[in-house]
Structures are given as C-alpha cells and as structure tokens.
Amino acid sequence: MAPSETGTIPRASDPRARPRRFRDRLGWRVWGGIGLAILVIAGSATYLAGQAATRASLMRADPDAVMQSPELARFAIAYAQPAYDQHCASCHGDHLQGDSRSGVPDLAHPSWLYGEGRVAQIEHTILYGIRSGNPRGWNLADMPAFGQAEPYKRYKIPSLEPGEIRDVTEFLLVTAGKPGDRVASERGSKIFADKGQCFDCHSTDAQGDAAIGAPNLIDEVWLYGNGSREDIFESIARGRGGICPAWAKELSPVTIRALAVLVYAASHKEAPKTAVGSSGPATGTGG
C-alpha cells in the first residue's frame, strides 16, 4: 500500500482505508433511515389529524343521527370499546350482558327502563347517571321496601303484610298471562290500585313509565332476577334503587358520545350502514 500524503500508511480501521463504495453505501443507509423516519412522523401526524377531525365531526353531529353515517358509527364504536372495557365492563360485563343478580341492566337488550333507547338518551344517562347525586341525573322514582315499617323515604306510604305482598305477586303473574292464584290476584289488584299506590309509578296497567324509570311489570324483562314468585316478592318486600355513576367529570365528551353509540348499536343489533359503492357489508357491535 502506498504511503499517504502525510507519509503515514492508513490503518485498516481508518475510514480513509475503507473503499469509497462502502462509504457511499453507508451514507445512503443513513439518509434512507432519516427519510423513513420523516415518512413515519408525517404519516403519524396525518393519522392523528384525521382522528381529531373525526372526533370533532362526531361531536358536531346530532347524536341520534350518528348511526346514519357509516364512518362516524364505526369510528365511535371502535373509539368507545377501550373505555367500555376499562370503566363499564366490571359491572355490565364483557358483552354488555349485565347481571340480573345485582340489578345491572343488560345493555344489549332492546327494552329500556329510561326513555326509548335513543343515542341522546343513553348519552344523558352516561353523563349524569342514575341516583348518582348529580342534579341532572335520573332520580324521580325508587321502588319502596314494602316489607319494612317505613317503606319510602320520599313520602309516607303504608307497609304491606307478607300476605299482601304475595297477593300483589299473584296479581302481576296472572296479569302477565302466567299461572297464578286468581283469587289472590283479585286481592292483589286492589292493593296495587289503592293501599300500595303501585299504579302511581307503574301505571294502572302495570306496564311502567319510561319517563321516570318505572319498569314494565308484566313483560318478560326483569332487572332483578327472572320474574319468579320469589324474585317478585323479594323486590316488593325489600325495595330497589340501583345506582349508575355520573361520568361527566371522569370521561371526555367524545368518549361519552362514543359509548352511547356503542350501547345503541349493541341494543339495536344494528351495524353501521354500508356506504354506497363499498365492496362489502359494514361491521358493528352485537349484543
């Protein structure tokens, strides 16, 4: 090897001793890595900007019209799922199925205790809760504990004897078309309409009032138990008054809107509609 201009021979570790082709290839790798990093950053920025724009569109939309937009509905369902898993699944279950032993409603069922199950109504419940202490939450009716000496805290009503509670139970079973003691049912109907003041919340036909959260007592949907004699007697004797927390201060507005869409889609078994010209059906969340 010829000596360098300084009179020294480059060592093998000296960059000057490396072939020019190797140095060029190394340079291209460095610049290529920088270019790739720039592309990744630019792509991430574009994705985040798109997500922000879709979140803004979700909040600007009429909540009851979100399901009419396939893009918004799919985005909302996907956006809500992690929040549901973190904050809601511990009570309502991994598949929104609820728990009738504890009076936790099945959110995938089309029957609703409060309202008709519109997205805006679901959103209101998530925001402010049920008997949550929030002044805007649902808190117009509780089920009195008729087996106690003082059944109701809101105003004074008489308690019922165990036999009277059994008569009301038979009245509800017979009215629902199930086998029951019709003589006891006749007595129970009078208690329902008079002493028990049950009609005041559940209506004279026992079909409830969704405006205040009073359930239908003669359908097949039960918040507590499965509608057996024992379950009905227990509810009348002990009373009911479940609580749903208010999430307005815990979750962002867009997360709450997205959760409402998720619950609506599950309870209506309704996937986001397929956009015109798309190659296949849209997918959504079932019950």
PDB file of C-alpha atoms in Angstrom:
ATOM      1  CA  MET A   1       0.000   0.000   0.000  1.00  0.00           C
ATOM      2  CA  ALA A   2       1.380   3.410  -0.950  1.00  0.00           C
ATOM      3  CA  PRO A   3       2.042   5.884   1.851  1.00  0.00           C
ATOM      4  CA  SER A   4      -0.418   8.753   2.335  1.00  0.00           C
ATOM      5  CA  GLU A   5       0.405  12.377   1.570  1.00  0.00           C
ATOM      6  CA  THR A   6       1.461  12.836   5.193  1.00  0.00           C
ATOM      7  CA  GLY A   7       3.846   9.996   4.857  1.00  0.00           C
ATOM      8  CA  THR A   8       1.891   7.570   7.017  1.00  0.00           C
ATOM      9  CA  ILE A   9       0.167   4.412   5.935  1.00  0.00           C
ATOM     10  CA  PRO A  10      -3.576   4.345   6.827  1.00  0.00           C
ATOM     11  CA  ARG A  11      -4.557   1.646   9.257  1.00  0.00           C
ATOM     12  CA  ALA A  12      -7.355  -0.767   8.379  1.00  0.00           C
ATOM     13  CA  SER A  13      -9.593   0.906  10.968  1.00  0.00           C
ATOM     14  CA  ASP A  14      -9.046   4.344   9.462  1.00  0.00           C
ATOM     15  CA  PRO A  15     -12.083   5.468   7.394  1.00  0.00           C
ATOM     16  CA  ARG A  16      -9.703   6.590   4.692  1.00  0.00           C
ATOM     17  CA  ALA A  17      -8.701   2.969   4.251  1.00  0.00           C
ATOM     18  CA  ARG A  18     -12.314   1.855   3.553  1.00  0.00           C
ATOM     19  CA  PRO A  19     -13.374   1.544  -0.090  1.00  0.00           C
ATOM     20  CA  ARG A  20     -15.283   4.517  -1.490  1.00  0.00           C
ATOM     21  CA  ARG A  21     -18.172   2.233  -2.441  1.00  0.00           C
ATOM     22  CA  PHE A  22     -18.603   1.183   1.218  1.00  0.00           C
ATOM     23  CA  ARG A  23     -18.641   4.803   2.376  1.00  0.00           C
ATOM     24  CA  ASP A  24     -21.253   5.703  -0.238  1.00  0.00           C
ATOM     25  CA  ARG A  25     -23.433   2.749   0.757  1.00  0.00           C
ATOM     26  CA  LEU A  26     -23.216   3.763   4.424  1.00  0.00           C
ATOM     27  CA  GLY A  27     -24.232   7.294   3.539  1.00  0.00           C
ATOM     28  CA  TRP A  28     -27.267   6.102   1.618  1.00  0.00           C
ATOM     29  CA  ARG A  29     -28.317   3.976   4.585  1.00  0.00           C
ATOM     30  CA  VAL A  30     -28.099   6.948   6.938  1.00  0.00           C
ATOM     31  CA  TRP A  31     -30.085   9.189   4.621  1.00  0.00           C
ATOM     32  CA  GLY A  32     -32.545   6.394   3.931  1.00  0.00           C
ATOM     33  CA  GLY A  33     -33.141   5.943   7.660  1.00  0.00           C
ATOM     34  CA  ILE A  34     -33.694   9.658   8.085  1.00  0.00           C
ATOM     35  CA  GLY A  35     -36.131   9.682   5.181  1.00  0.00           C
ATOM     36  CA  LEU A  36     -38.049   6.725   6.603  1.00  0.00           C
ATOM     37  CA  ALA A  37     -38.282   8.435   9.983  1.00  0.00           C
ATOM     38  CA  ILE A  38     -39.644  11.552   8.293  1.00  0.00           C
ATOM     39  CA  LEU A  39     -42.261   9.475   6.472  1.00  0.00           C
ATOM     40  CA  VAL A  40     -43.293   7.753   9.713  1.00  0.00           C
ATOM     41  CA  ILE A  41     -43.615  11.066  11.522  1.00  0.00           C
ATOM     42  CA  ALA A  42     -45.562  12.590   8.650  1.00  0.00           C
ATOM     43  CA  GLY A  43     -47.852   9.557   8.493  1.00  0.00           C
ATOM     44  CA  SER A  44     -48.462   9.659  12.227  1.00  0.00           C
ATOM     45  CA  ALA A  45     -49.251  13.365  12.066  1.00  0.00           C
ATOM     46  CA  THR A  46     -51.696  12.766   9.221  1.00  0.00           C
ATOM     47  CA  TYR A  47     -53.363   9.911  11.129  1.00  0.00           C
ATOM     48  CA  LEU A  48     -53.679  11.967  14.311  1.00  0.00           C
ATOM     49  CA  ALA A  49     -55.068  14.905  12.358  1.00  0.00           C
ATOM     50  CA  GLY A  50     -57.632  12.606  10.764  1.00  0.00           C
ATOM     51  CA  GLN A  51     -58.607  11.188  14.155  1.00  0.00           C
ATOM     52  CA  ALA A  52     -59.028  14.685  15.562  1.00  0.00           C
ATOM     53  CA  ALA A  53     -61.195  15.696  12.622  1.00  0.00           C
ATOM     54  CA  THR A  54     -63.414  12.623  13.023  1.00  0.00           C
ATOM     55  CA  ARG A  55     -63.775  13.244  16.759  1.00  0.00           C
ATOM     56  CA  ALA A  56     -64.842  16.793  16.003  1.00  0.00           C
ATOM     57  CA  SER A  57     -67.363  15.542  13.436  1.00  0.00           C
ATOM     58  CA  LEU A  58     -68.767  13.086  15.987  1.00  0.00           C
ATOM     59  CA  MET A  59     -69.331  15.887  18.485  1.00  0.00           C
ATOM     60  CA  ARG A  60     -70.874  18.235  15.912  1.00  0.00           C
ATOM     61  CA  ALA A  61     -73.355  15.615  14.729  1.00  0.00           C
ATOM     62  CA  ASP A  62     -76.845  15.185  16.113  1.00  0.00           C
ATOM     63  CA  PRO A  63     -76.318  12.179  18.420  1.00  0.00           C
ATOM     64  CA  ASP A  64     -79.458  10.473  17.129  1.00  0.00           C
ATOM     65  CA  ALA A  65     -78.181  10.772  13.559  1.00  0.00           C
ATOM     66  CA  VAL A  66     -74.718   9.275  14.098  1.00  0.00           C
ATOM     67  CA  MET A  67     -75.806   5.771  13.051  1.00  0.00           C
ATOM     68  CA  GLN A  68     -76.783   7.190   9.666  1.00  0.00           C
ATOM     69  CA  SER A  69     -73.119   7.857   8.947  1.00  0.00           C
ATOM     70  CA  PRO A  70     -71.167   4.592   8.451  1.00  0.00           C
ATOM     71  CA  GLU A  71     -67.829   6.323   9.013  1.00  0.00           C
ATOM     72  CA  LEU A  72     -68.855   8.059  12.242  1.00  0.00           C
ATOM     73  CA  ALA A  73     -70.621   5.000  13.619  1.00  0.00           C
ATOM     74  CA  ARG A  74     -67.669   2.678  13.004  1.00  0.00           C
ATOM     75  CA  PHE A  75     -65.272   5.232  14.434  1.00  0.00           C
ATOM     76  CA  ALA A  76     -67.417   5.737  17.554  1.00  0.00           C
ATOM     77  CA  ILE A  77     -67.783   2.002  18.238  1.00  0.00           C
ATOM     78  CA  ALA A  78     -64.037   1.405  17.894  1.00  0.00           C
ATOM     79  CA  TYR A  79     -63.198   4.517  19.916  1.00  0.00           C
ATOM     80  CA  ALA A  80     -65.576   3.534  22.724  1.00  0.00           C
ATOM     81  CA  GLN A  81     -64.508  -0.081  23.175  1.00  0.00           C
ATOM     82  CA  PRO A  82     -61.348   0.559  25.258  1.00  0.00           C
ATOM     83  CA  ALA A  83     -63.264   2.970  27.515  1.00  0.00           C
ATOM     84  CA  TYR A  84     -66.081   0.442  27.936  1.00  0.00           C
ATOM     85  CA  ASP A  85     -63.587  -2.298  28.805  1.00  0.00           C
ATOM     86  CA  GLN A  86     -61.899  -0.077  31.382  1.00  0.00           C
ATOM     87  CA  HIS A  87     -64.864   1.633  33.031  1.00  0.00           C
ATOM     88  CA  CYS A  88     -68.077  -0.280  32.264  1.00  0.00           C
ATOM     89  CA  ALA A  89     -67.339  -3.976  31.809  1.00  0.00           C
ATOM     90  CA  SER A  90     -66.750  -4.595  35.518  1.00  0.00           C
ATOM     91  CA  CYS A  91     -70.497  -4.051  36.110  1.00  0.00           C
ATOM     92  CA  HIS A  92     -72.176  -4.594  32.734  1.00  0.00           C
ATOM     93  CA  GLY A  93     -69.994  -7.482  31.580  1.00  0.00           C
ATOM     94  CA  ASP A  94     -67.613  -8.001  28.687  1.00  0.00           C
ATOM     95  CA  HIS A  95     -70.507  -8.244  26.229  1.00  0.00           C
ATOM     96  CA  LEU A  96     -72.856  -5.657  27.813  1.00  0.00           C
ATOM     97  CA  GLN A  97     -74.967  -8.516  29.181  1.00  0.00           C
ATOM     98  CA  GLY A  98     -75.446  -7.070  32.679  1.00  0.00           C
ATOM     99  CA  ASP A  99     -76.122  -9.078  35.840  1.00  0.00           C
ATOM    100  CA  SER A 100     -79.705  -9.715  36.972  1.00  0.00           C
ATOM    101  CA  ARG A 101     -78.495 -10.952  40.359  1.00  0.00           C
ATOM    102  CA  SER A 102     -77.295  -7.448  41.165  1.00  0.00           C
ATOM    103  CA  GLY A 103     -79.811  -5.471  39.131  1.00  0.00           C
ATOM    104  CA  VAL A 104     -77.267  -4.412  36.496  1.00  0.00           C
ATOM    105  CA  PRO A 105     -79.146  -3.959  33.206  1.00  0.00           C
ATOM    106  CA  ASP A 106     -78.422  -5.839  30.020  1.00  0.00           C
ATOM    107  CA  LEU A 107     -77.307  -3.034  27.693  1.00  0.00           C
ATOM    108  CA  ALA A 108     -77.631  -5.275  24.651  1.00  0.00           C
ATOM    109  CA  HIS A 109     -81.384  -5.749  25.179  1.00  0.00           C
ATOM    110  CA  PRO A 110     -83.805  -3.556  23.182  1.00  0.00           C
ATOM    111  CA  SER A 111     -86.039  -2.860  26.210  1.00  0.00           C
ATOM    112  CA  TRP A 112     -85.247   0.377  28.048  1.00  0.00           C
ATOM    113  CA  LEU A 113     -86.011   1.492  31.584  1.00  0.00           C
ATOM    114  CA  TYR A 114     -85.333   5.186  30.897  1.00  0.00           C
ATOM    115  CA  GLY A 115     -86.538   6.628  27.621  1.00  0.00           C
ATOM    116  CA  GLU A 116     -86.716   4.752  24.336  1.00  0.00           C
ATOM    117  CA  GLY A 117     -83.038   3.945  23.953  1.00  0.00           C
ATOM    118  CA  ARG A 118     -82.092   6.810  21.622  1.00  0.00           C
ATOM    119  CA  VAL A 119     -78.403   7.739  21.465  1.00  0.00           C
ATOM    120  CA  ALA A 120     -79.108  11.135  23.056  1.00  0.00           C
ATOM    121  CA  GLN A 121     -80.931   9.487  25.965  1.00  0.00           C
ATOM    122  CA  ILE A 122     -78.177   6.933  26.504  1.00  0.00           C
ATOM    123  CA  GLU A 123     -75.624   9.740  26.412  1.00  0.00           C
ATOM    124  CA  HIS A 124     -77.598  11.651  29.062  1.00  0.00           C
ATOM    125  CA  THR A 125     -77.581   8.619  31.353  1.00  0.00           C
ATOM    126  CA  ILE A 126     -73.831   8.106  30.940  1.00  0.00           C
ATOM    127  CA  LEU A 127     -73.165  11.796  31.544  1.00  0.00           C
ATOM    128  CA  TYR A 128     -75.269  12.262  34.678  1.00  0.00           C
ATOM    129  CA  GLY A 129     -76.060   8.789  35.970  1.00  0.00           C
ATOM    130  CA  ILE A 130     -78.983   7.263  37.838  1.00  0.00           C
ATOM    131  CA  ARG A 131     -79.379   8.198  41.525  1.00  0.00           C
ATOM    132  CA  SER A 132     -75.776   9.343  41.266  1.00  0.00           C
ATOM    133  CA  GLY A 133     -76.127  12.550  43.265  1.00  0.00           C
ATOM    134  CA  ASN A 134     -75.776  14.624  40.110  1.00  0.00           C
ATOM    135  CA  PRO A 135     -78.713  17.059  39.906  1.00  0.00           C
ATOM    136  CA  ARG A 136     -79.195  16.273  36.222  1.00  0.00           C
ATOM    137  CA  GLY A 137     -79.245  12.514  36.716  1.00  0.00           C
ATOM    138  CA  TRP A 138     -82.291  10.228  36.719  1.00  0.00           C
ATOM    139  CA  ASN A 139     -83.727  10.310  40.224  1.00  0.00           C
ATOM    140  CA  LEU A 140     -87.507  10.525  40.062  1.00  0.00           C
ATOM    141  CA  ALA A 141     -88.541   7.136  41.426  1.00  0.00           C
ATOM    142  CA  ASP A 142     -87.336   4.350  43.689  1.00  0.00           C
ATOM    143  CA  MET A 143     -89.019   1.061  44.489  1.00  0.00           C
ATOM    144  CA  PRO A 144     -90.284   1.221  48.106  1.00  0.00           C
ATOM    145  CA  ALA A 145     -89.422  -1.586  50.506  1.00  0.00           C
ATOM    146  CA  PHE A 146     -92.993  -2.539  51.429  1.00  0.00           C
ATOM    147  CA  GLY A 147     -91.832  -5.177  53.890  1.00  0.00           C
ATOM    148  CA  GLN A 148     -90.309  -2.534  56.168  1.00  0.00           C
ATOM    149  CA  ALA A 149     -92.057  -0.368  58.742  1.00  0.00           C
ATOM    150  CA  GLU A 150     -91.232   2.783  56.729  1.00  0.00           C
ATOM    151  CA  PRO A 151     -91.166   1.706  53.085  1.00  0.00           C
ATOM    152  CA  TYR A 152     -90.314   5.011  51.389  1.00  0.00           C
ATOM    153  CA  LYS A 153     -88.045   7.955  52.145  1.00  0.00           C
ATOM    154  CA  ARG A 154     -89.656  10.422  49.752  1.00  0.00           C
ATOM    155  CA  TYR A 155     -93.087  10.427  51.352  1.00  0.00           C
ATOM    156  CA  LYS A 156     -95.145   8.361  53.752  1.00  0.00           C
ATOM    157  CA  ILE A 157     -96.873   5.220  52.462  1.00  0.00           C
ATOM    158  CA  PRO A 158     -98.106   2.199  54.430  1.00  0.00           C
ATOM    159  CA  SER A 159     -96.151  -1.030  54.600  1.00  0.00           C
ATOM    160  CA  LEU A 160     -97.644  -4.321  53.419  1.00  0.00           C
ATOM    161  CA  GLU A 161     -98.050  -7.586  55.276  1.00  0.00           C
ATOM    162  CA  PRO A 162     -96.330 -10.652  53.798  1.00  0.00           C
ATOM    163  CA  GLY A 163     -99.708 -12.000  52.675  1.00  0.00           C
ATOM    164  CA  GLU A 164    -100.487  -8.756  50.896  1.00  0.00           C
ATOM    165  CA  ILE A 165     -97.140  -8.862  49.129  1.00  0.00           C
ATOM    166  CA  ARG A 166     -97.920 -12.415  47.985  1.00  0.00           C
ATOM    167  CA  ASP A 167    -101.300 -11.229  46.670  1.00  0.00           C
ATOM    168  CA  VAL A 168     -99.649  -8.450  44.624  1.00  0.00           C
ATOM    169  CA  THR A 169     -97.163 -11.003  43.328  1.00  0.00           C
ATOM    170  CA  GLU A 170    -100.007 -13.239  42.137  1.00  0.00           C
ATOM    171  CA  PHE A 171    -101.702 -10.235  40.526  1.00  0.00           C
ATOM    172  CA  LEU A 172     -98.591  -9.483  38.469  1.00  0.00           C
ATOM    173  CA  LEU A 173     -98.149 -13.108  37.415  1.00  0.00           C
ATOM    174  CA  VAL A 174    -101.789 -13.521  36.370  1.00  0.00           C
ATOM    175  CA  THR A 175    -101.819 -10.166  34.574  1.00  0.00           C
ATOM    176  CA  ALA A 176     -98.740 -11.254  32.650  1.00  0.00           C
ATOM    177  CA  GLY A 177    -100.576 -14.374  31.488  1.00  0.00           C
ATOM    178  CA  LYS A 178     -98.681 -16.779  33.728  1.00  0.00           C
ATOM    179  CA  PRO A 179    -100.135 -19.443  36.011  1.00  0.00           C
ATOM    180  CA  GLY A 180    -101.222 -17.969  39.330  1.00  0.00           C
ATOM    181  CA  ASP A 181    -103.808 -17.881  42.109  1.00  0.00           C
ATOM    182  CA  ARG A 182    -106.660 -15.870  40.618  1.00  0.00           C
ATOM    183  CA  VAL A 183    -108.412 -15.323  43.944  1.00  0.00           C
ATOM    184  CA  ALA A 184    -105.211 -13.901  45.422  1.00  0.00           C
ATOM    185  CA  SER A 185    -104.737 -11.921  42.210  1.00  0.00           C
ATOM    186  CA  GLU A 186    -108.070 -10.184  42.738  1.00  0.00           C
ATOM    187  CA  ARG A 187    -106.986  -9.117  46.195  1.00  0.00           C
ATOM    188  CA  GLY A 188    -103.606  -8.068  44.831  1.00  0.00           C
ATOM    189  CA  SER A 189    -105.171  -5.899  42.140  1.00  0.00           C
ATOM    190  CA  LYS A 190    -106.928  -3.850  44.833  1.00  0.00           C
ATOM    191  CA  ILE A 191    -103.693  -3.414  46.772  1.00  0.00           C
ATOM    192  CA  PHE A 192    -101.892  -2.423  43.566  1.00  0.00           C
ATOM    193  CA  ALA A 193    -104.514   0.243  42.836  1.00  0.00           C
ATOM    194  CA  ASP A 194    -105.042   1.502  46.375  1.00  0.00           C
ATOM    195  CA  LYS A 195    -103.028   0.737  49.512  1.00  0.00           C
ATOM    196  CA  GLY A 196     -99.738   0.046  47.754  1.00  0.00           C
ATOM    197  CA  GLN A 197    -100.100   3.036  45.398  1.00  0.00           C
ATOM    198  CA  CYS A 198     -98.200   0.934  42.844  1.00  0.00           C
ATOM    199  CA  PHE A 199    -100.122   2.478  39.942  1.00  0.00           C
ATOM    200  CA  ASP A 200     -98.554   5.854  40.701  1.00  0.00           C
ATOM    201  CA  CYS A 201     -95.270   4.754  39.150  1.00  0.00           C
ATOM    202  CA  HIS A 202     -96.058   1.574  37.242  1.00  0.00           C
ATOM    203  CA  SER A 203     -99.321   2.883  35.680  1.00  0.00           C
ATOM    204  CA  THR A 204    -102.746   1.321  36.099  1.00  0.00           C
ATOM    205  CA  ASP A 205    -101.916  -1.353  33.505  1.00  0.00           C
ATOM    206  CA  ALA A 206     -98.637  -2.281  35.286  1.00  0.00           C
ATOM    207  CA  GLN A 207     -96.670  -1.514  32.121  1.00  0.00           C
ATOM    208  CA  GLY A 208     -94.468   1.083  33.765  1.00  0.00           C
ATOM    209  CA  ASP A 209     -93.383   4.574  32.806  1.00  0.00           C
ATOM    210  CA  ALA A 210     -90.110   5.134  30.952  1.00  0.00           C
ATOM    211  CA  ALA A 211     -90.288   8.860  31.713  1.00  0.00           C
ATOM    212  CA  ILE A 212     -89.327   8.177  35.332  1.00  0.00           C
ATOM    213  CA  GLY A 213     -87.656   4.773  35.072  1.00  0.00           C
ATOM    214  CA  ALA A 214     -90.543   2.678  36.415  1.00  0.00           C
ATOM    215  CA  PRO A 215     -90.311  -0.775  34.783  1.00  0.00           C
ATOM    216  CA  ASN A 216     -92.978  -2.738  32.986  1.00  0.00           C
ATOM    217  CA  LEU A 217     -94.028  -5.434  35.484  1.00  0.00           C
ATOM    218  CA  ILE A 218     -95.826  -7.777  33.083  1.00  0.00           C
ATOM    219  CA  ASP A 219     -93.350  -8.299  30.257  1.00  0.00           C
ATOM    220  CA  GLU A 220     -90.539 -10.851  30.132  1.00  0.00           C
ATOM    221  CA  VAL A 221     -87.774  -8.392  31.001  1.00  0.00           C
ATOM    222  CA  TRP A 222     -86.550  -8.325  34.603  1.00  0.00           C
ATOM    223  CA  LEU A 223     -83.854  -6.128  36.048  1.00  0.00           C
ATOM    224  CA  TYR A 224     -83.620  -8.209  39.233  1.00  0.00           C
ATOM    225  CA  GLY A 225     -83.918 -11.966  38.922  1.00  0.00           C
ATOM    226  CA  ASN A 226     -86.012 -13.742  36.293  1.00  0.00           C
ATOM    227  CA  GLY A 227     -89.571 -12.916  37.247  1.00  0.00           C
ATOM    228  CA  SER A 228     -90.164 -15.874  39.557  1.00  0.00           C
ATOM    229  CA  ARG A 229     -92.515 -15.589  42.538  1.00  0.00           C
ATOM    230  CA  GLU A 230     -89.529 -15.422  44.832  1.00  0.00           C
ATOM    231  CA  ASP A 231     -87.873 -12.654  42.849  1.00  0.00           C
ATOM    232  CA  ILE A 232     -91.035 -10.536  42.636  1.00  0.00           C
ATOM    233  CA  PHE A 233     -91.782 -10.986  46.336  1.00  0.00           C
ATOM    234  CA  GLU A 234     -88.184 -10.022  47.169  1.00  0.00           C
ATOM    235  CA  SER A 235     -88.342  -6.818  45.116  1.00  0.00           C
ATOM    236  CA  ILE A 236     -91.649  -5.719  46.646  1.00  0.00           C
ATOM    237  CA  ALA A 237     -90.553  -6.520  50.200  1.00  0.00           C
ATOM    238  CA  ARG A 238     -87.005  -5.159  50.089  1.00  0.00           C
ATOM    239  CA  GLY A 239     -87.316  -2.394  47.522  1.00  0.00           C
ATOM    240  CA  ARG A 240     -84.956  -1.473  44.693  1.00  0.00           C
ATOM    241  CA  GLY A 241     -82.894   1.570  43.843  1.00  0.00           C
ATOM    242  CA  GLY A 242     -79.857   0.861  41.703  1.00  0.00           C
ATOM    243  CA  ILE A 243     -77.157   3.426  41.034  1.00  0.00           C
ATOM    244  CA  CYS A 244     -75.274   4.281  37.853  1.00  0.00           C
ATOM    245  CA  PRO A 245     -72.399   6.739  38.346  1.00  0.00           C
ATOM    246  CA  ALA A 246     -72.207  10.043  36.501  1.00  0.00           C
ATOM    247  CA  TRP A 247     -69.247  10.064  34.117  1.00  0.00           C
ATOM    248  CA  ALA A 248     -69.382  13.723  33.083  1.00  0.00           C
ATOM    249  CA  LYS A 249     -66.326  14.611  35.169  1.00  0.00           C
ATOM    250  CA  GLU A 250     -64.432  11.394  34.525  1.00  0.00           C
ATOM    251  CA  LEU A 251     -64.606  10.895  30.758  1.00  0.00           C
ATOM    252  CA  SER A 252     -64.281  13.271  27.830  1.00  0.00           C
ATOM    253  CA  PRO A 253     -67.420  14.340  25.952  1.00  0.00           C
ATOM    254  CA  VAL A 254     -66.294  12.497  22.819  1.00  0.00           C
ATOM    255  CA  THR A 255     -65.730   9.283  24.799  1.00  0.00           C
ATOM    256  CA  ILE A 256     -69.206   9.531  26.329  1.00  0.00           C
ATOM    257  CA  ARG A 257     -70.780  10.184  22.925  1.00  0.00           C
ATOM    258  CA  ALA A 258     -68.917   7.191  21.510  1.00  0.00           C
ATOM    259  CA  LEU A 259     -70.042   4.971  24.406  1.00  0.00           C
ATOM    260  CA  ALA A 260     -73.650   5.967  23.773  1.00  0.00           C
ATOM    261  CA  VAL A 261     -73.275   4.927  20.129  1.00  0.00           C
ATOM    262  CA  LEU A 262     -71.686   1.627  21.188  1.00  0.00           C
ATOM    263  CA  VAL A 263     -74.586   0.816  23.531  1.00  0.00           C
ATOM    264  CA  TYR A 264     -77.157   1.862  20.924  1.00  0.00           C
ATOM    265  CA  ALA A 265     -75.581  -0.376  18.295  1.00  0.00           C
ATOM    266  CA  ALA A 266     -75.485  -3.328  20.696  1.00  0.00           C
ATOM    267  CA  SER A 267     -79.061  -2.906  21.900  1.00  0.00           C
ATOM    268  CA  HIS A 268     -80.465  -2.424  18.418  1.00  0.00           C
ATOM    269  CA  LYS A 269     -78.276  -5.148  16.911  1.00  0.00           C
ATOM    270  CA  GLU A 270     -77.532  -2.551  14.286  1.00  0.00           C
ATOM    271  CA  ALA A 271     -74.239  -2.319  12.437  1.00  0.00           C
ATOM    272  CA  PRO A 272     -73.216   0.928  10.747  1.00  0.00           C
ATOM    273  CA  LYS A 273     -74.799   1.125   7.311  1.00  0.00           C
ATOM    274  CA  THR A 274     -72.655   0.304   4.313  1.00  0.00           C
ATOM    275  CA  ALA A 275     -71.679   3.302   2.262  1.00  0.00           C
ATOM    276  CA  VAL A 276     -72.865   3.361  -1.336  1.00  0.00           C
ATOM    277  CA  GLY A 277     -70.303   1.752  -3.612  1.00  0.00           C
ATOM    278  CA  SER A 278     -68.426  -0.087  -0.867  1.00  0.00           C
ATOM    279  CA  SER A 279     -67.291  -3.631  -1.559  1.00  0.00           C
ATOM    280  CA  GLY A 280     -68.860  -5.319   1.445  1.00  0.00           C
ATOM    281  CA  PRO A 281     -71.083  -5.004   4.489  1.00  0.00           C
ATOM    282  CA  ALA A 282     -70.096  -2.779   7.389  1.00  0.00           C
ATOM    283  CA  THR A 283     -69.480  -4.451  10.704  1.00  0.00           C
ATOM    284  CA  GLY A 284     -70.645  -3.275  14.115  1.00  0.00           C
ATOM    285  CA  THR A 285     -71.046  -4.450  17.656  1.00  0.00           C
ATOM    286  CA  GLY A 286     -73.699  -7.011  18.514  1.00  0.00           C
ATOM    287  CA  GLY A 287     -75.052  -7.982  21.917  1.00  0.00           C
TER     288      GLY A 287
END
